[in-house]
């Protein structure tokens, strides 16, 4: 959703993403499933586009799991579409 509503070429786009993943859903017989691998990721961020083909992005991800070992993270990115 563009906060500027097309009032200028510059776009400000907030976003939210929710992910549930488990990289230990299936394991070999005799292997114990690692509960720390069943994670929920909640990401909140914003993308700023000063030009149509350039994007600057920042987000914060909250990671939780049953093992209580999830680590939250900040991410910064730059995109260029050519």
mmCIF file of N, CA and C in Angstrom:
data_model
loop_
_atom_site.group_PDB
_atom_site.id
_atom_site.type_symbol
_atom_site.label_atom_id
_atom_site.label_comp_id
_atom_site.label_asym_id
_atom_site.label_seq_id
_atom_site.Cartn_x
_atom_site.Cartn_y
_atom_site.Cartn_z
ATOM 1 N N UNK A 1 0.845 -1.164 0.000
ATOM 2 C CA UNK A 1 0.000 0.000 0.000
ATOM 3 C C UNK A 1 0.892 1.229 0.000
ATOM 4 N N UNK A 2 0.775 2.071 -1.000
ATOM 5 C CA UNK A 2 1.589 3.277 -1.121
ATOM 6 C C UNK A 2 0.978 4.392 -0.275
ATOM 7 N N UNK A 3 1.691 4.830 0.765
ATOM 8 C CA UNK A 3 1.191 5.891 1.644
ATOM 9 C C UNK A 3 1.009 7.200 0.884
ATOM 10 N N UNK A 4 1.856 7.465 -0.113
ATOM 11 C CA UNK A 4 1.761 8.717 -0.878
ATOM 12 C C UNK A 4 0.591 8.735 -1.860
ATOM 13 N N UNK A 5 -0.045 7.618 -2.113
ATOM 14 C CA UNK A 5 -1.196 7.523 -3.020
ATOM 15 C C UNK A 5 -0.933 8.146 -4.390
ATOM 16 N N UNK A 6 0.273 7.980 -4.904
ATOM 17 C CA UNK A 6 0.579 8.496 -6.234
ATOM 18 C C UNK A 6 0.735 10.001 -6.308
ATOM 19 N N UNK A 7 0.886 10.675 -5.170
ATOM 20 C CA UNK A 7 1.029 12.132 -5.161
ATOM 21 C C UNK A 7 2.394 12.564 -5.685
ATOM 22 N N UNK A 8 3.366 11.652 -5.668
ATOM 23 C CA UNK A 8 4.686 11.933 -6.220
ATOM 24 C C UNK A 8 5.287 10.633 -6.720
ATOM 25 N N UNK A 9 6.435 10.719 -7.378
ATOM 26 C CA UNK A 9 7.122 9.515 -7.849
ATOM 27 C C UNK A 9 7.654 8.699 -6.673
ATOM 28 N N UNK A 10 7.918 9.348 -5.572
ATOM 29 C CA UNK A 10 8.449 8.679 -4.397
ATOM 30 C C UNK A 10 7.337 7.874 -3.734
ATOM 31 N N UNK A 11 7.638 6.609 -3.429
ATOM 32 C CA UNK A 11 6.648 5.743 -2.792
ATOM 33 C C UNK A 11 7.141 5.326 -1.420
ATOM 34 N N UNK A 12 6.203 5.234 -0.491
ATOM 35 C CA UNK A 12 6.464 4.712 0.845
ATOM 36 C C UNK A 12 5.479 3.574 1.058
ATOM 37 N N UNK A 13 6.009 2.357 1.187
ATOM 38 C CA UNK A 13 5.161 1.175 1.217
ATOM 39 C C UNK A 13 5.435 0.359 2.486
ATOM 40 N N UNK A 14 4.564 0.418 3.483
ATOM 41 C CA UNK A 14 4.733 -0.439 4.665
ATOM 42 C C UNK A 14 4.265 -1.858 4.340
ATOM 43 N N UNK A 15 4.805 -2.839 5.053
ATOM 44 C CA UNK A 15 4.374 -4.216 4.817
ATOM 45 C C UNK A 15 4.476 -5.037 6.091
ATOM 46 N N UNK A 16 3.702 -6.118 6.093
ATOM 47 C CA UNK A 16 3.701 -7.095 7.182
ATOM 48 C C UNK A 16 3.743 -8.465 6.524
ATOM 49 N N UNK A 17 4.563 -9.351 7.074
ATOM 50 C CA UNK A 17 4.646 -10.720 6.538
ATOM 51 C C UNK A 17 4.620 -11.698 7.713
ATOM 52 N N UNK A 18 3.890 -12.796 7.546
ATOM 53 C CA UNK A 18 3.797 -13.843 8.555
ATOM 54 C C UNK A 18 4.208 -15.151 7.902
ATOM 55 N N UNK A 19 5.161 -15.854 8.510
ATOM 56 C CA UNK A 19 5.628 -17.122 7.960
ATOM 57 C C UNK A 19 5.682 -18.170 9.061
ATOM 58 N N UNK A 20 5.267 -19.372 8.730
ATOM 59 C CA UNK A 20 5.405 -20.519 9.629
ATOM 60 C C UNK A 20 6.185 -21.583 8.863
ATOM 61 N N UNK A 21 7.301 -22.029 9.439
ATOM 62 C CA UNK A 21 8.100 -23.038 8.743
ATOM 63 C C UNK A 21 8.688 -24.021 9.732
ATOM 64 N N UNK A 22 8.949 -25.213 9.237
ATOM 65 C CA UNK A 22 9.518 -26.276 10.054
ATOM 66 C C UNK A 22 10.469 -27.089 9.188
ATOM 67 N N UNK A 23 11.755 -26.845 9.331
ATOM 68 C CA UNK A 23 12.737 -27.570 8.520
ATOM 69 C C UNK A 23 13.034 -28.959 9.073
ATOM 70 N N UNK A 24 12.380 -29.322 10.173
ATOM 71 C CA UNK A 24 12.530 -30.654 10.749
ATOM 72 C C UNK A 24 11.191 -31.396 10.765
ATOM 73 N N UNK A 25 10.293 -31.052 9.846
ATOM 74 C CA UNK A 25 8.982 -31.705 9.787
ATOM 75 C C UNK A 25 9.137 -33.208 9.543
ATOM 76 N N UNK A 26 10.023 -33.560 8.631
ATOM 77 C CA UNK A 26 10.292 -34.971 8.331
ATOM 78 C C UNK A 26 11.776 -35.241 8.557
ATOM 79 N N UNK A 27 12.058 -36.228 9.390
ATOM 80 C CA UNK A 27 13.443 -36.599 9.671
ATOM 81 C C UNK A 27 13.598 -38.099 9.486
ATOM 82 N N UNK A 28 14.823 -38.541 9.347
ATOM 83 C CA UNK A 28 15.101 -39.968 9.158
ATOM 84 C C UNK A 28 14.663 -40.759 10.389
ATOM 85 N N UNK A 29 14.312 -42.005 10.170
ATOM 86 C CA UNK A 29 13.914 -42.885 11.266
ATOM 87 C C UNK A 29 15.032 -42.946 12.298
ATOM 88 N N UNK A 30 14.669 -42.827 13.572
ATOM 89 C CA UNK A 30 15.649 -42.864 14.645
ATOM 90 C C UNK A 30 16.227 -41.503 14.994
ATOM 91 N N UNK A 31 15.857 -40.461 14.216
ATOM 92 C CA UNK A 31 16.336 -39.106 14.476
ATOM 93 C C UNK A 31 15.269 -38.346 15.262
ATOM 94 N N UNK A 32 15.688 -37.617 16.274
ATOM 95 C CA UNK A 32 14.760 -36.817 17.073
ATOM 96 C C UNK A 32 14.534 -35.471 16.392
ATOM 97 N N UNK A 33 13.274 -35.086 16.291
ATOM 98 C CA UNK A 33 12.964 -33.780 15.708
ATOM 99 C C UNK A 33 13.467 -32.664 16.612
ATOM 100 N N UNK A 34 14.058 -31.663 16.017
ATOM 101 C CA UNK A 34 14.577 -30.502 16.743
ATOM 102 C C UNK A 34 13.485 -29.443 16.791
ATOM 103 N N UNK A 35 12.898 -29.224 17.969
ATOM 104 C CA UNK A 35 11.775 -28.285 18.112
ATOM 105 C C UNK A 35 12.163 -26.841 17.816
ATOM 106 N N UNK A 36 13.456 -26.535 17.856
ATOM 107 C CA UNK A 36 13.883 -25.166 17.554
ATOM 108 C C UNK A 36 13.726 -24.846 16.076
ATOM 109 N N UNK A 37 13.536 -25.863 15.242
ATOM 110 C CA UNK A 37 13.415 -25.660 13.800
ATOM 111 C C UNK A 37 11.986 -25.355 13.349
ATOM 112 N N UNK A 38 11.026 -25.455 14.261
ATOM 113 C CA UNK A 38 9.640 -25.092 13.954
ATOM 114 C C UNK A 38 9.454 -23.629 14.376
ATOM 115 N N UNK A 39 9.521 -22.735 13.402
ATOM 116 C CA UNK A 39 9.582 -21.309 13.693
ATOM 117 C C UNK A 39 8.397 -20.531 13.137
ATOM 118 N N UNK A 40 8.064 -19.451 13.833
ATOM 119 C CA UNK A 40 7.116 -18.461 13.345
ATOM 120 C C UNK A 40 7.886 -17.160 13.166
ATOM 121 N N UNK A 41 7.722 -16.525 12.009
ATOM 122 C CA UNK A 41 8.377 -15.253 11.717
ATOM 123 C C UNK A 41 7.299 -14.200 11.475
ATOM 124 N N UNK A 42 7.357 -13.112 12.217
ATOM 125 C CA UNK A 42 6.471 -11.972 12.017
ATOM 126 C C UNK A 42 7.361 -10.794 11.636
ATOM 127 N N UNK A 43 7.181 -10.309 10.413
ATOM 128 C CA UNK A 43 8.042 -9.251 9.892
ATOM 129 C C UNK A 43 7.225 -7.985 9.658
ATOM 130 N N UNK A 44 7.781 -6.867 10.118
ATOM 131 C CA UNK A 44 7.167 -5.558 9.952
ATOM 132 C C UNK A 44 8.205 -4.658 9.297
ATOM 133 N N UNK A 45 7.835 -3.992 8.218
ATOM 134 C CA UNK A 45 8.840 -3.175 7.555
ATOM 135 C C UNK A 45 8.268 -2.096 6.676
ATOM 136 N N UNK A 46 9.194 -1.414 6.022
ATOM 137 C CA UNK A 46 8.822 -0.330 5.129
ATOM 138 C C UNK A 46 9.783 -0.315 3.940
ATOM 139 N N UNK A 47 9.241 -0.003 2.775
ATOM 140 C CA UNK A 47 10.039 0.172 1.570
ATOM 141 C C UNK A 47 9.873 1.609 1.111
ATOM 142 N N UNK A 48 10.991 2.246 0.816
ATOM 143 C CA UNK A 48 10.994 3.616 0.296
ATOM 144 C C UNK A 48 11.564 3.564 -1.107
ATOM 145 N N UNK A 49 10.810 4.099 -2.067
ATOM 146 C CA UNK A 49 11.237 4.115 -3.461
ATOM 147 C C UNK A 49 11.385 5.562 -3.916
ATOM 148 N N UNK A 50 12.619 6.111 -3.876
ATOM 149 C CA UNK A 50 12.824 7.495 -4.304
ATOM 150 C C UNK A 50 12.662 7.651 -5.816
ATOM 151 N N UNK A 51 12.915 6.566 -6.549
ATOM 152 C CA UNK A 51 12.732 6.497 -8.004
ATOM 153 C C UNK A 51 12.016 5.192 -8.327
ATOM 154 N N UNK A 52 11.433 5.094 -9.501
ATOM 155 C CA UNK A 52 10.648 3.910 -9.866
ATOM 156 C C UNK A 52 11.463 2.621 -9.852
ATOM 157 N N UNK A 53 12.769 2.706 -10.116
ATOM 158 C CA UNK A 53 13.564 1.478 -10.205
ATOM 159 C C UNK A 53 14.550 1.289 -9.043
ATOM 160 N N UNK A 54 14.412 2.062 -7.965
ATOM 161 C CA UNK A 54 15.288 1.919 -6.801
ATOM 162 C C UNK A 54 14.423 1.770 -5.545
ATOM 163 N N UNK A 55 14.762 0.781 -4.718
ATOM 164 C CA UNK A 55 14.022 0.546 -3.480
ATOM 165 C C UNK A 55 14.988 0.425 -2.307
ATOM 166 N N UNK A 56 14.663 1.095 -1.221
ATOM 167 C CA UNK A 56 15.393 0.976 0.040
ATOM 168 C C UNK A 56 14.426 0.347 1.034
ATOM 169 N N UNK A 57 14.865 -0.712 1.695
ATOM 170 C CA UNK A 57 13.954 -1.480 2.525
ATOM 171 C C UNK A 57 14.555 -1.679 3.913
ATOM 172 N N UNK A 58 13.709 -1.585 4.938
ATOM 173 C CA UNK A 58 14.095 -1.895 6.312
ATOM 174 C C UNK A 58 12.966 -2.695 6.946
ATOM 175 N N UNK A 59 13.346 -3.730 7.696
ATOM 176 C CA UNK A 59 12.315 -4.497 8.393
ATOM 177 C C UNK A 59 12.865 -5.089 9.679
ATOM 178 N N UNK A 60 11.944 -5.484 10.534
ATOM 179 C CA UNK A 60 12.264 -6.121 11.804
ATOM 180 C C UNK A 60 11.480 -7.416 11.866
ATOM 181 N N UNK A 61 12.173 -8.523 12.156
ATOM 182 C CA UNK A 61 11.537 -9.836 12.216
ATOM 183 C C UNK A 61 11.585 -10.366 13.642
ATOM 184 N N UNK A 62 10.417 -10.772 14.133
ATOM 185 C CA UNK A 62 10.302 -11.428 15.428
ATOM 186 C C UNK A 62 10.198 -12.923 15.159
ATOM 187 N N UNK A 63 11.154 -13.682 15.670
ATOM 188 C CA UNK A 63 11.189 -15.128 15.441
ATOM 189 C C UNK A 63 10.921 -15.845 16.754
ATOM 190 N N UNK A 64 9.919 -16.729 16.749
ATOM 191 C CA UNK A 64 9.599 -17.520 17.936
ATOM 192 C C UNK A 64 9.572 -18.993 17.555
ATOM 193 N N UNK A 65 9.855 -19.845 18.549
ATOM 194 C CA UNK A 65 9.745 -21.290 18.359
ATOM 195 C C UNK A 65 9.455 -21.939 19.704
ATOM 196 N N UNK A 66 9.116 -23.214 19.673
ATOM 197 C CA UNK A 66 8.753 -23.927 20.891
ATOM 198 C C UNK A 66 9.952 -24.074 21.836
ATOM 199 N N UNK A 67 11.143 -24.078 21.279
ATOM 200 C CA UNK A 67 12.373 -24.224 22.051
ATOM 201 C C UNK A 67 12.791 -22.914 22.729
ATOM 202 N N UNK A 68 12.096 -21.823 22.415
ATOM 203 C CA UNK A 68 12.379 -20.482 22.948
ATOM 204 C C UNK A 68 13.796 -19.997 22.610
ATOM 205 N N UNK A 69 14.292 -20.395 21.438
ATOM 206 C CA UNK A 69 15.643 -19.995 21.037
ATOM 207 C C UNK A 69 15.639 -19.088 19.802
ATOM 208 N N UNK A 70 14.468 -18.603 19.403
ATOM 209 C CA UNK A 70 14.393 -17.732 18.226
ATOM 210 C C UNK A 70 15.102 -16.411 18.464
ATOM 211 N N UNK A 71 15.724 -15.894 17.423
ATOM 212 C CA UNK A 71 16.434 -14.621 17.527
ATOM 213 C C UNK A 71 15.785 -13.605 16.601
ATOM 214 N N UNK A 72 15.446 -12.452 17.144
ATOM 215 C CA UNK A 72 14.867 -11.370 16.353
ATOM 216 C C UNK A 72 15.964 -10.718 15.526
ATOM 217 N N UNK A 73 15.581 -10.060 14.420
ATOM 218 C CA UNK A 73 16.610 -9.459 13.573
ATOM 219 C C UNK A 73 16.103 -8.227 12.847
ATOM 220 N N UNK A 74 17.038 -7.312 12.605
ATOM 221 C CA UNK A 74 16.826 -6.143 11.743
ATOM 222 C C UNK A 74 17.431 -6.463 10.395
ATOM 223 N N UNK A 75 16.791 -6.029 9.329
ATOM 224 C CA UNK A 75 17.312 -6.242 7.978
ATOM 225 C C UNK A 75 17.218 -4.946 7.194
ATOM 226 N N UNK A 76 18.244 -4.662 6.433
ATOM 227 C CA UNK A 76 18.263 -3.516 5.535
ATOM 228 C C UNK A 76 18.578 -4.027 4.139
ATOM 229 N N UNK A 77 17.944 -3.432 3.132
ATOM 230 C CA UNK A 77 18.203 -3.871 1.761
ATOM 231 C C UNK A 77 18.093 -2.726 0.777
ATOM 232 N N UNK A 78 18.761 -2.925 -0.348
ATOM 233 C CA UNK A 78 18.711 -1.983 -1.448
ATOM 234 C C UNK A 78 18.385 -2.781 -2.703
ATOM 235 N N UNK A 79 17.430 -2.307 -3.479
ATOM 236 C CA UNK A 79 17.072 -2.965 -4.726
ATOM 237 C C UNK A 79 17.167 -2.018 -5.906
ATOM 238 N N UNK A 80 17.614 -2.571 -7.013
ATOM 239 C CA UNK A 80 17.739 -1.783 -8.245
ATOM 240 C C UNK A 80 17.212 -2.618 -9.384
ATOM 241 N N UNK A 81 16.193 -2.145 -10.050
ATOM 242 C CA UNK A 81 15.590 -2.835 -11.192
ATOM 243 C C UNK A 81 16.085 -2.161 -12.468
ATOM 244 N N UNK A 82 16.770 -2.927 -13.281
ATOM 245 C CA UNK A 82 17.333 -2.330 -14.509
ATOM 246 C C UNK A 82 16.773 -2.972 -15.740
#
